[in-house]
Amino acid sequence: MYVWTVLMDDLLNETYLTLGGYVEVEKYRYFYFVTIFMFYVLTLCCNFTIVFLIVIHKNLHDPMYIFIAALLTNSVLFSTAIYPKLLTDFISEKQTISHPMCHFQYFIFYSMGGAEFLLLSAMAHDRYVSIFKPLQYHNLMRKTTVCVLLILAWLVPCCLVAGSTVLSAKEKLCNFTLNGIFCNNSIYKLHCVTSRSLSVYGVIVLLIIMFLPMIYIVFTYARILIISYFNCQTIRTKAAQTCLPHLLVLLNFSLFCAYDVVVLRLETSISKMARFIMTIQMALYNPLFHPIIYGLKLNEISKHLKKLFDK
């Protein structure tokens, strides 16, 4: 409620920011628009196809597949925070965004990004229980437990990112040109004074929704792979089939987050064209990575996909 009040106060002032990260929009606007539109449609179709398969097939109603459906839905929400505004900007004469809408995009972008890490950690916990406590699995991973994990995965980052959104929105602006094509942590560069409290709070949020889940995921899968290595070939194969896709998704999204942080720190050292190309590539590539990995690497989903397209 407080976030909404701050955004409404900004709306009354109607401050606009220029998105200065675009390159030669006038020359390539239709190429950009068609490319982004195709990727957006492809992202929606690929993600929702697998979600649809998980929903309609009862043998995919296990916690692992429910978490995958949640992860793919989160990926769609994450990409929706970026794609529609990109499409609008490519066909507009000026690439601008209002101050409150910029912070709203920032809020959705980082809330969904944090939810991604927490969902992956929930999936790691599910795999850990299934391999180390198979007899207790159904008691430990009941529907109630799965629902609580899903709610926390979205609620915790939303609450934490809401705090940084409010703090950032209240800061006075001395610069009105954002060095990017959407609102990420580059908005801190617009502030007149670097806020110590905002910096400290940002580090705390980063630890809670990114580094701690990542440490837990790496520790969990490392232990699973080490234990499975000393077991029979069947167990090793099963562990690899279930853990590898999650680790690939974690690695991919971690690189995306690292890029988001590094670009802010090194934006003066990277040319505008290089930054634009890298940002577009990451925005296009990341949301499509999940359905491809889970569709190809998990046998049960792969089987249903083949049946769907063989009809």
mmCIF file of C-alpha atoms in Angstrom:
data_model
loop_
_atom_site.group_PDB
_atom_site.id
_atom_site.type_symbol
_atom_site.label_atom_id
_atom_site.label_comp_id
_atom_site.label_asym_id
_atom_site.label_seq_id
_atom_site.Cartn_x
_atom_site.Cartn_y
_atom_site.Cartn_z
ATOM 1 C CA MET A 1 0.000 0.000 0.000
ATOM 2 C CA TYR A 2 2.833 2.358 0.867
ATOM 3 C CA VAL A 3 4.586 1.569 -2.416
ATOM 4 C CA TRP A 4 1.405 2.456 -4.293
ATOM 5 C CA THR A 5 1.083 5.763 -2.350
ATOM 6 C CA VAL A 6 4.640 6.763 -3.261
ATOM 7 C CA LEU A 7 4.052 5.893 -6.923
ATOM 8 C CA MET A 8 0.782 7.877 -6.981
ATOM 9 C CA ASP A 9 2.564 10.917 -5.514
ATOM 10 C CA ASP A 10 5.102 10.681 -8.326
ATOM 11 C CA LEU A 11 2.322 10.391 -10.899
ATOM 12 C CA LEU A 12 0.992 13.799 -9.860
ATOM 13 C CA ASN A 13 4.380 15.341 -10.685
ATOM 14 C CA GLU A 14 4.610 13.343 -13.968
ATOM 15 C CA THR A 15 8.399 13.170 -14.126
ATOM 16 C CA TYR A 16 9.667 11.374 -17.232
ATOM 17 C CA LEU A 17 12.976 9.612 -17.754
ATOM 18 C CA THR A 18 14.731 9.077 -21.071
ATOM 19 C CA LEU A 19 15.899 5.554 -21.834
ATOM 20 C CA GLY A 20 19.277 6.314 -23.351
ATOM 21 C CA GLY A 21 20.457 2.777 -24.011
ATOM 22 C CA TYR A 22 18.815 2.355 -27.437
ATOM 23 C CA VAL A 23 20.957 2.392 -30.588
ATOM 24 C CA GLU A 24 19.742 3.537 -34.049
ATOM 25 C CA VAL A 25 16.063 2.949 -33.290
ATOM 26 C CA GLU A 26 14.998 5.149 -36.222
ATOM 27 C CA LYS A 27 16.937 2.988 -38.666
ATOM 28 C CA TYR A 28 16.107 -0.484 -37.319
ATOM 29 C CA ARG A 29 12.852 0.084 -35.424
ATOM 30 C CA TYR A 30 10.796 -2.415 -37.464
ATOM 31 C CA PHE A 31 13.518 -5.050 -37.361
ATOM 32 C CA TYR A 32 13.791 -4.617 -33.593
ATOM 33 C CA PHE A 33 10.022 -4.710 -33.170
ATOM 34 C CA VAL A 34 9.457 -7.864 -35.266
ATOM 35 C CA THR A 35 12.377 -9.687 -33.612
ATOM 36 C CA ILE A 36 11.269 -8.865 -30.070
ATOM 37 C CA PHE A 37 7.629 -9.632 -30.868
ATOM 38 C CA MET A 38 8.523 -13.058 -32.297
ATOM 39 C CA PHE A 39 10.664 -13.916 -29.307
ATOM 40 C CA TYR A 40 7.948 -12.769 -26.908
ATOM 41 C CA VAL A 41 5.316 -14.938 -28.603
ATOM 42 C CA LEU A 42 7.765 -17.850 -28.678
ATOM 43 C CA THR A 43 8.523 -17.348 -24.978
ATOM 44 C CA LEU A 44 4.820 -17.370 -24.089
ATOM 45 C CA CYS A 45 4.089 -20.421 -26.236
ATOM 46 C CA CYS A 46 7.048 -22.509 -25.042
ATOM 47 C CA ASN A 47 6.583 -21.764 -21.352
ATOM 48 C CA PHE A 48 2.804 -22.144 -21.298
ATOM 49 C CA THR A 49 2.935 -25.361 -23.371
ATOM 50 C CA ILE A 50 4.949 -27.093 -20.662
ATOM 51 C CA VAL A 51 2.799 -25.559 -17.912
ATOM 52 C CA PHE A 52 -0.282 -26.847 -19.766
ATOM 53 C CA LEU A 53 1.186 -30.361 -19.988
ATOM 54 C CA ILE A 54 1.972 -30.360 -16.270
ATOM 55 C CA VAL A 55 -1.568 -29.228 -15.411
ATOM 56 C CA ILE A 56 -3.447 -31.772 -17.557
ATOM 57 C CA HIS A 57 -1.325 -34.874 -16.883
ATOM 58 C CA LYS A 58 -1.751 -36.393 -13.426
ATOM 59 C CA ASN A 59 1.614 -38.167 -13.520
ATOM 60 C CA LEU A 60 3.211 -34.682 -13.628
ATOM 61 C CA HIS A 61 1.498 -33.488 -10.443
ATOM 62 C CA ASP A 62 4.499 -34.354 -8.276
ATOM 63 C CA PRO A 63 6.143 -31.473 -6.353
ATOM 64 C CA MET A 64 9.103 -31.326 -8.754
ATOM 65 C CA TYR A 65 6.870 -30.660 -11.761
ATOM 66 C CA ILE A 66 4.688 -28.219 -9.813
ATOM 67 C CA PHE A 67 7.827 -26.229 -8.995
ATOM 68 C CA ILE A 68 8.828 -26.359 -12.673
ATOM 69 C CA ALA A 69 5.389 -25.013 -13.678
ATOM 70 C CA ALA A 70 5.802 -22.220 -11.117
ATOM 71 C CA LEU A 71 9.300 -21.453 -12.412
ATOM 72 C CA LEU A 72 8.075 -21.222 -16.025
ATOM 73 C CA THR A 73 5.146 -19.014 -14.987
ATOM 74 C CA ASN A 74 7.596 -16.805 -13.123
ATOM 75 C CA SER A 75 9.744 -16.652 -16.261
ATOM 76 C CA VAL A 76 6.750 -15.342 -18.235
ATOM 77 C CA LEU A 77 6.066 -12.678 -15.588
ATOM 78 C CA PHE A 78 9.757 -11.771 -15.611
ATOM 79 C CA SER A 79 9.840 -11.343 -19.397
ATOM 80 C CA THR A 80 6.520 -9.455 -19.352
ATOM 81 C CA ALA A 81 8.202 -6.831 -17.172
ATOM 82 C CA ILE A 82 10.546 -6.151 -20.119
ATOM 83 C CA TYR A 83 9.045 -7.121 -23.508
ATOM 84 C CA PRO A 84 5.868 -4.972 -23.774
ATOM 85 C CA LYS A 85 7.786 -1.783 -22.918
ATOM 86 C CA LEU A 86 10.513 -2.689 -25.417
ATOM 87 C CA LEU A 87 7.908 -3.178 -28.147
ATOM 88 C CA THR A 88 6.331 0.183 -27.336
ATOM 89 C CA ASP A 89 9.690 1.964 -27.351
ATOM 90 C CA PHE A 90 10.743 0.542 -30.714
ATOM 91 C CA ILE A 91 7.737 2.083 -32.480
ATOM 92 C CA SER A 92 7.789 5.351 -30.505
ATOM 93 C CA GLU A 93 9.535 8.524 -31.539
ATOM 94 C CA LYS A 94 10.941 8.985 -28.043
ATOM 95 C CA GLN A 95 12.008 6.245 -25.656
ATOM 96 C CA THR A 96 10.789 7.538 -22.311
ATOM 97 C CA ILE A 97 9.165 6.184 -19.160
ATOM 98 C CA SER A 98 7.498 7.943 -16.252
ATOM 99 C CA HIS A 99 9.308 7.931 -12.935
ATOM 100 C CA PRO A 100 6.669 5.793 -11.111
ATOM 101 C CA MET A 101 6.379 3.326 -14.010
ATOM 102 C CA CYS A 102 10.160 2.986 -14.049
ATOM 103 C CA HIS A 103 10.114 1.986 -10.398
ATOM 104 C CA PHE A 104 7.171 -0.333 -11.018
ATOM 105 C CA GLN A 105 9.176 -2.088 -13.747
ATOM 106 C CA TYR A 106 12.154 -2.209 -11.369
ATOM 107 C CA PHE A 107 9.916 -3.773 -8.698
ATOM 108 C CA ILE A 108 8.527 -6.498 -11.009
ATOM 109 C CA PHE A 109 11.936 -7.187 -12.571
ATOM 110 C CA TYR A 110 13.736 -7.818 -9.267
ATOM 111 C CA SER A 111 10.782 -9.437 -7.478
ATOM 112 C CA MET A 112 10.496 -12.060 -10.208
ATOM 113 C CA GLY A 113 14.284 -12.386 -10.347
ATOM 114 C CA GLY A 114 14.423 -13.072 -6.600
ATOM 115 C CA ALA A 115 11.511 -15.505 -6.894
ATOM 116 C CA GLU A 116 13.519 -17.429 -9.492
ATOM 117 C CA PHE A 117 16.314 -18.163 -7.022
ATOM 118 C CA LEU A 118 13.884 -19.107 -4.247
ATOM 119 C CA LEU A 119 11.934 -21.415 -6.574
ATOM 120 C CA LEU A 120 15.181 -23.085 -7.626
ATOM 121 C CA SER A 121 16.116 -23.545 -3.957
ATOM 122 C CA ALA A 122 12.680 -25.107 -3.310
ATOM 123 C CA MET A 123 13.338 -27.489 -6.210
ATOM 124 C CA ALA A 124 16.748 -28.332 -4.741
ATOM 125 C CA HIS A 125 15.110 -29.089 -1.395
ATOM 126 C CA ASP A 126 12.578 -31.340 -3.140
ATOM 127 C CA ARG A 127 15.340 -33.306 -4.888
ATOM 128 C CA TYR A 128 17.311 -33.570 -1.646
ATOM 129 C CA VAL A 129 14.341 -35.055 0.239
ATOM 130 C CA SER A 130 13.452 -37.437 -2.617
ATOM 131 C CA ILE A 131 16.983 -38.876 -2.749
ATOM 132 C CA PHE A 132 18.041 -38.842 0.927
ATOM 133 C CA LYS A 133 14.656 -39.480 2.565
ATOM 134 C CA PRO A 134 12.633 -41.421 -0.016
ATOM 135 C CA LEU A 135 10.456 -43.217 2.585
ATOM 136 C CA GLN A 136 9.467 -39.920 4.206
ATOM 137 C CA TYR A 137 9.138 -37.995 0.946
ATOM 138 C CA HIS A 138 5.323 -37.930 0.734
ATOM 139 C CA ASN A 139 5.028 -36.820 4.359
ATOM 140 C CA LEU A 140 7.691 -34.121 4.071
ATOM 141 C CA MET A 141 6.591 -32.795 0.666
ATOM 142 C CA ARG A 142 2.823 -32.644 1.142
ATOM 143 C CA LYS A 143 0.596 -30.267 -0.809
ATOM 144 C CA THR A 144 0.573 -27.859 2.146
ATOM 145 C CA THR A 145 4.374 -27.773 2.222
ATOM 146 C CA VAL A 146 4.571 -27.171 -1.532
ATOM 147 C CA CYS A 147 2.003 -24.342 -1.313
ATOM 148 C CA VAL A 148 3.897 -22.678 1.561
ATOM 149 C CA LEU A 149 7.177 -22.871 -0.377
ATOM 150 C CA LEU A 150 5.539 -21.371 -3.480
ATOM 151 C CA ILE A 151 3.944 -18.525 -1.523
ATOM 152 C CA LEU A 152 7.197 -17.706 0.268
ATOM 153 C CA ALA A 153 9.136 -17.847 -3.014
ATOM 154 C CA TRP A 154 7.033 -14.989 -4.386
ATOM 155 C CA LEU A 155 6.128 -13.141 -1.186
ATOM 156 C CA VAL A 156 9.612 -12.752 0.328
ATOM 157 C CA PRO A 157 11.263 -11.049 -2.705
ATOM 158 C CA CYS A 158 8.169 -8.903 -3.315
ATOM 159 C CA CYS A 159 8.281 -7.555 0.244
ATOM 160 C CA LEU A 160 12.046 -7.009 0.218
ATOM 161 C CA VAL A 161 12.175 -5.386 -3.229
ATOM 162 C CA ALA A 162 9.202 -3.184 -2.277
ATOM 163 C CA GLY A 163 11.420 -1.654 0.411
ATOM 164 C CA SER A 164 14.221 -0.760 -2.012
ATOM 165 C CA THR A 165 11.632 0.513 -4.529
ATOM 166 C CA VAL A 166 10.185 2.930 -1.965
ATOM 167 C CA LEU A 167 13.622 4.115 -0.839
ATOM 168 C CA SER A 168 14.729 4.685 -4.443
ATOM 169 C CA ALA A 169 11.471 6.440 -5.440
ATOM 170 C CA LYS A 170 11.895 8.916 -2.578
ATOM 171 C CA GLU A 171 15.411 9.951 -3.666
ATOM 172 C CA LYS A 172 15.821 13.273 -5.452
ATOM 173 C CA LEU A 173 16.791 13.036 -9.140
ATOM 174 C CA CYS A 174 19.585 15.081 -10.702
ATOM 175 C CA ASN A 175 19.842 13.056 -13.917
ATOM 176 C CA PHE A 176 16.903 12.117 -16.146
ATOM 177 C CA THR A 177 18.618 9.872 -18.705
ATOM 178 C CA LEU A 178 18.881 6.188 -17.869
ATOM 179 C CA ASN A 179 21.810 4.328 -19.447
ATOM 180 C CA GLY A 180 19.739 1.302 -20.385
ATOM 181 C CA ILE A 181 16.696 0.047 -22.255
ATOM 182 C CA PHE A 182 14.646 -0.825 -19.176
ATOM 183 C CA CYS A 183 14.652 0.109 -15.496
ATOM 184 C CA ASN A 184 17.063 -1.982 -13.468
ATOM 185 C CA ASN A 185 19.581 -0.944 -10.813
ATOM 186 C CA SER A 186 20.859 1.732 -13.197
ATOM 187 C CA ILE A 187 18.189 4.005 -11.687
ATOM 188 C CA TYR A 188 20.543 4.518 -8.731
ATOM 189 C CA LYS A 189 22.791 6.514 -11.081
ATOM 190 C CA LEU A 190 19.989 9.073 -11.469
ATOM 191 C CA HIS A 191 19.995 10.046 -7.797
ATOM 192 C CA CYS A 192 21.630 13.298 -6.734
ATOM 193 C CA VAL A 193 23.330 11.645 -3.775
ATOM 194 C CA THR A 194 24.270 8.003 -3.291
ATOM 195 C CA SER A 195 22.098 6.794 -0.416
ATOM 196 C CA ARG A 196 24.019 4.820 2.187
ATOM 197 C CA SER A 197 20.851 3.279 3.610
ATOM 198 C CA LEU A 198 19.702 2.227 0.117
ATOM 199 C CA SER A 199 23.098 0.658 -0.624
ATOM 200 C CA VAL A 200 23.141 -1.291 2.656
ATOM 201 C CA TYR A 201 19.533 -2.398 2.196
ATOM 202 C CA GLY A 202 20.297 -3.479 -1.379
ATOM 203 C CA VAL A 203 23.181 -5.662 -0.181
ATOM 204 C CA ILE A 204 20.917 -7.274 2.449
ATOM 205 C CA VAL A 205 18.232 -7.984 -0.168
ATOM 206 C CA LEU A 206 20.851 -9.432 -2.524
ATOM 207 C CA LEU A 207 22.112 -11.755 0.204
ATOM 208 C CA ILE A 208 18.635 -12.992 1.133
ATOM 209 C CA ILE A 209 17.118 -13.548 -2.302
ATOM 210 C CA MET A 210 20.205 -14.433 -4.323
ATOM 211 C CA PHE A 211 23.369 -15.504 -2.493
ATOM 212 C CA LEU A 212 21.840 -17.561 0.344
ATOM 213 C CA PRO A 213 19.521 -19.536 -2.009
ATOM 214 C CA MET A 214 22.434 -20.034 -4.415
ATOM 215 C CA ILE A 215 24.669 -21.385 -1.645
ATOM 216 C CA TYR A 216 21.904 -23.744 -0.524
ATOM 217 C CA ILE A 217 21.299 -24.958 -4.098
ATOM 218 C CA VAL A 218 24.982 -25.571 -4.821
ATOM 219 C CA PHE A 219 25.508 -27.324 -1.466
ATOM 220 C CA THR A 220 22.414 -29.515 -1.943
ATOM 221 C CA TYR A 221 23.193 -30.625 -5.484
ATOM 222 C CA ALA A 222 26.877 -31.112 -4.688
ATOM 223 C CA ARG A 223 25.945 -33.487 -1.885
ATOM 224 C CA ILE A 224 23.434 -35.312 -4.103
ATOM 225 C CA LEU A 225 25.994 -35.775 -6.890
ATOM 226 C CA ILE A 226 28.739 -36.880 -4.485
ATOM 227 C CA ILE A 227 26.521 -39.480 -2.808
ATOM 228 C CA SER A 228 25.131 -40.730 -6.128
ATOM 229 C CA TYR A 229 28.675 -41.099 -7.504
ATOM 230 C CA PHE A 230 29.366 -43.873 -4.978
ATOM 231 C CA ASN A 231 26.128 -45.710 -5.784
ATOM 232 C CA CYS A 232 25.089 -47.840 -8.729
ATOM 233 C CA GLN A 233 24.837 -46.610 -12.309
ATOM 234 C CA THR A 234 21.027 -46.398 -12.128
ATOM 235 C CA ILE A 235 21.095 -43.976 -9.178
ATOM 236 C CA ARG A 236 23.860 -41.915 -10.798
ATOM 237 C CA THR A 237 21.827 -41.614 -14.009
ATOM 238 C CA LYS A 238 18.647 -40.664 -12.139
ATOM 239 C CA ALA A 239 20.472 -38.038 -10.076
ATOM 240 C CA ALA A 240 22.107 -36.560 -13.166
ATOM 241 C CA GLN A 241 18.813 -36.449 -15.093
ATOM 242 C CA THR A 242 16.988 -34.578 -12.316
ATOM 243 C CA CYS A 243 19.795 -32.330 -11.054
ATOM 244 C CA LEU A 244 21.507 -31.297 -14.287
ATOM 245 C CA PRO A 245 18.587 -29.251 -15.727
ATOM 246 C CA HIS A 246 18.222 -27.324 -12.436
ATOM 247 C CA LEU A 247 21.956 -26.622 -12.293
ATOM 248 C CA LEU A 248 21.969 -25.398 -15.915
ATOM 249 C CA VAL A 249 19.047 -23.061 -15.188
ATOM 250 C CA LEU A 250 20.813 -21.799 -12.055
ATOM 251 C CA LEU A 251 24.052 -21.168 -13.970
ATOM 252 C CA ASN A 252 22.215 -19.384 -16.772
ATOM 253 C CA PHE A 253 20.248 -17.093 -14.473
ATOM 254 C CA SER A 254 23.273 -16.420 -12.261
ATOM 255 C CA LEU A 255 25.194 -15.202 -15.323
ATOM 256 C CA PHE A 256 22.249 -12.964 -16.209
ATOM 257 C CA CYS A 257 22.252 -11.458 -12.687
ATOM 258 C CA ALA A 258 26.029 -11.054 -12.713
ATOM 259 C CA TYR A 259 25.753 -9.199 -16.012
ATOM 260 C CA ASP A 260 23.068 -6.933 -14.529
ATOM 261 C CA VAL A 261 25.390 -5.994 -11.656
ATOM 262 C CA VAL A 262 28.613 -5.729 -13.684
ATOM 263 C CA VAL A 263 27.126 -3.474 -16.379
ATOM 264 C CA LEU A 264 26.152 -0.921 -13.724
ATOM 265 C CA ARG A 265 29.674 -0.895 -12.308
ATOM 266 C CA LEU A 266 31.436 -0.815 -15.689
ATOM 267 C CA GLU A 267 28.942 1.167 -17.774
ATOM 268 C CA THR A 268 31.547 3.846 -18.558
ATOM 269 C CA SER A 269 33.951 1.153 -19.824
ATOM 270 C CA ILE A 270 31.485 -0.523 -22.191
ATOM 271 C CA SER A 271 30.401 1.067 -25.458
ATOM 272 C CA LYS A 272 26.730 1.894 -25.912
ATOM 273 C CA MET A 273 26.404 -0.510 -28.841
ATOM 274 C CA ALA A 274 28.024 -3.406 -26.944
ATOM 275 C CA ARG A 275 25.832 -2.791 -23.900
ATOM 276 C CA PHE A 276 22.701 -2.641 -26.063
ATOM 277 C CA ILE A 277 23.529 -5.885 -27.908
ATOM 278 C CA MET A 278 24.390 -7.770 -24.706
ATOM 279 C CA THR A 279 21.247 -6.575 -22.925
ATOM 280 C CA ILE A 280 19.007 -7.533 -25.857
ATOM 281 C CA GLN A 281 20.651 -10.958 -26.106
ATOM 282 C CA MET A 282 20.178 -11.668 -22.410
ATOM 283 C CA ALA A 283 16.564 -10.428 -22.490
ATOM 284 C CA LEU A 284 15.802 -12.703 -25.462
ATOM 285 C CA TYR A 285 17.820 -15.725 -24.452
ATOM 286 C CA ASN A 286 17.039 -16.128 -20.752
ATOM 287 C CA PRO A 287 13.201 -16.567 -20.808
ATOM 288 C CA LEU A 288 13.463 -19.203 -23.564
ATOM 289 C CA PHE A 289 16.157 -21.202 -21.780
ATOM 290 C CA HIS A 290 13.875 -22.753 -19.136
ATOM 291 C CA PRO A 291 11.299 -24.477 -21.371
ATOM 292 C CA ILE A 292 14.018 -25.734 -23.723
ATOM 293 C CA ILE A 293 16.028 -27.273 -20.875
ATOM 294 C CA TYR A 294 13.074 -28.838 -19.073
ATOM 295 C CA GLY A 295 11.395 -29.912 -22.300
ATOM 296 C CA LEU A 296 14.480 -31.720 -23.565
ATOM 297 C CA LYS A 297 16.192 -32.933 -20.391
ATOM 298 C CA LEU A 298 13.318 -34.289 -18.285
ATOM 299 C CA ASN A 299 12.048 -37.546 -19.750
ATOM 300 C CA GLU A 300 8.439 -37.333 -18.528
ATOM 301 C CA ILE A 301 7.919 -33.856 -19.968
ATOM 302 C CA SER A 302 9.768 -34.794 -23.144
ATOM 303 C CA LYS A 303 7.472 -37.807 -23.668
ATOM 304 C CA HIS A 304 4.333 -35.695 -23.353
ATOM 305 C CA LEU A 305 5.775 -33.073 -25.692
ATOM 306 C CA LYS A 306 6.422 -35.713 -28.345
ATOM 307 C CA LYS A 307 2.875 -37.059 -27.999
ATOM 308 C CA LEU A 308 1.455 -33.533 -28.250
ATOM 309 C CA PHE A 309 3.285 -32.731 -31.487
ATOM 310 C CA ASP A 310 2.813 -36.181 -33.003
ATOM 311 C CA LYS A 311 -0.939 -35.742 -33.030
#
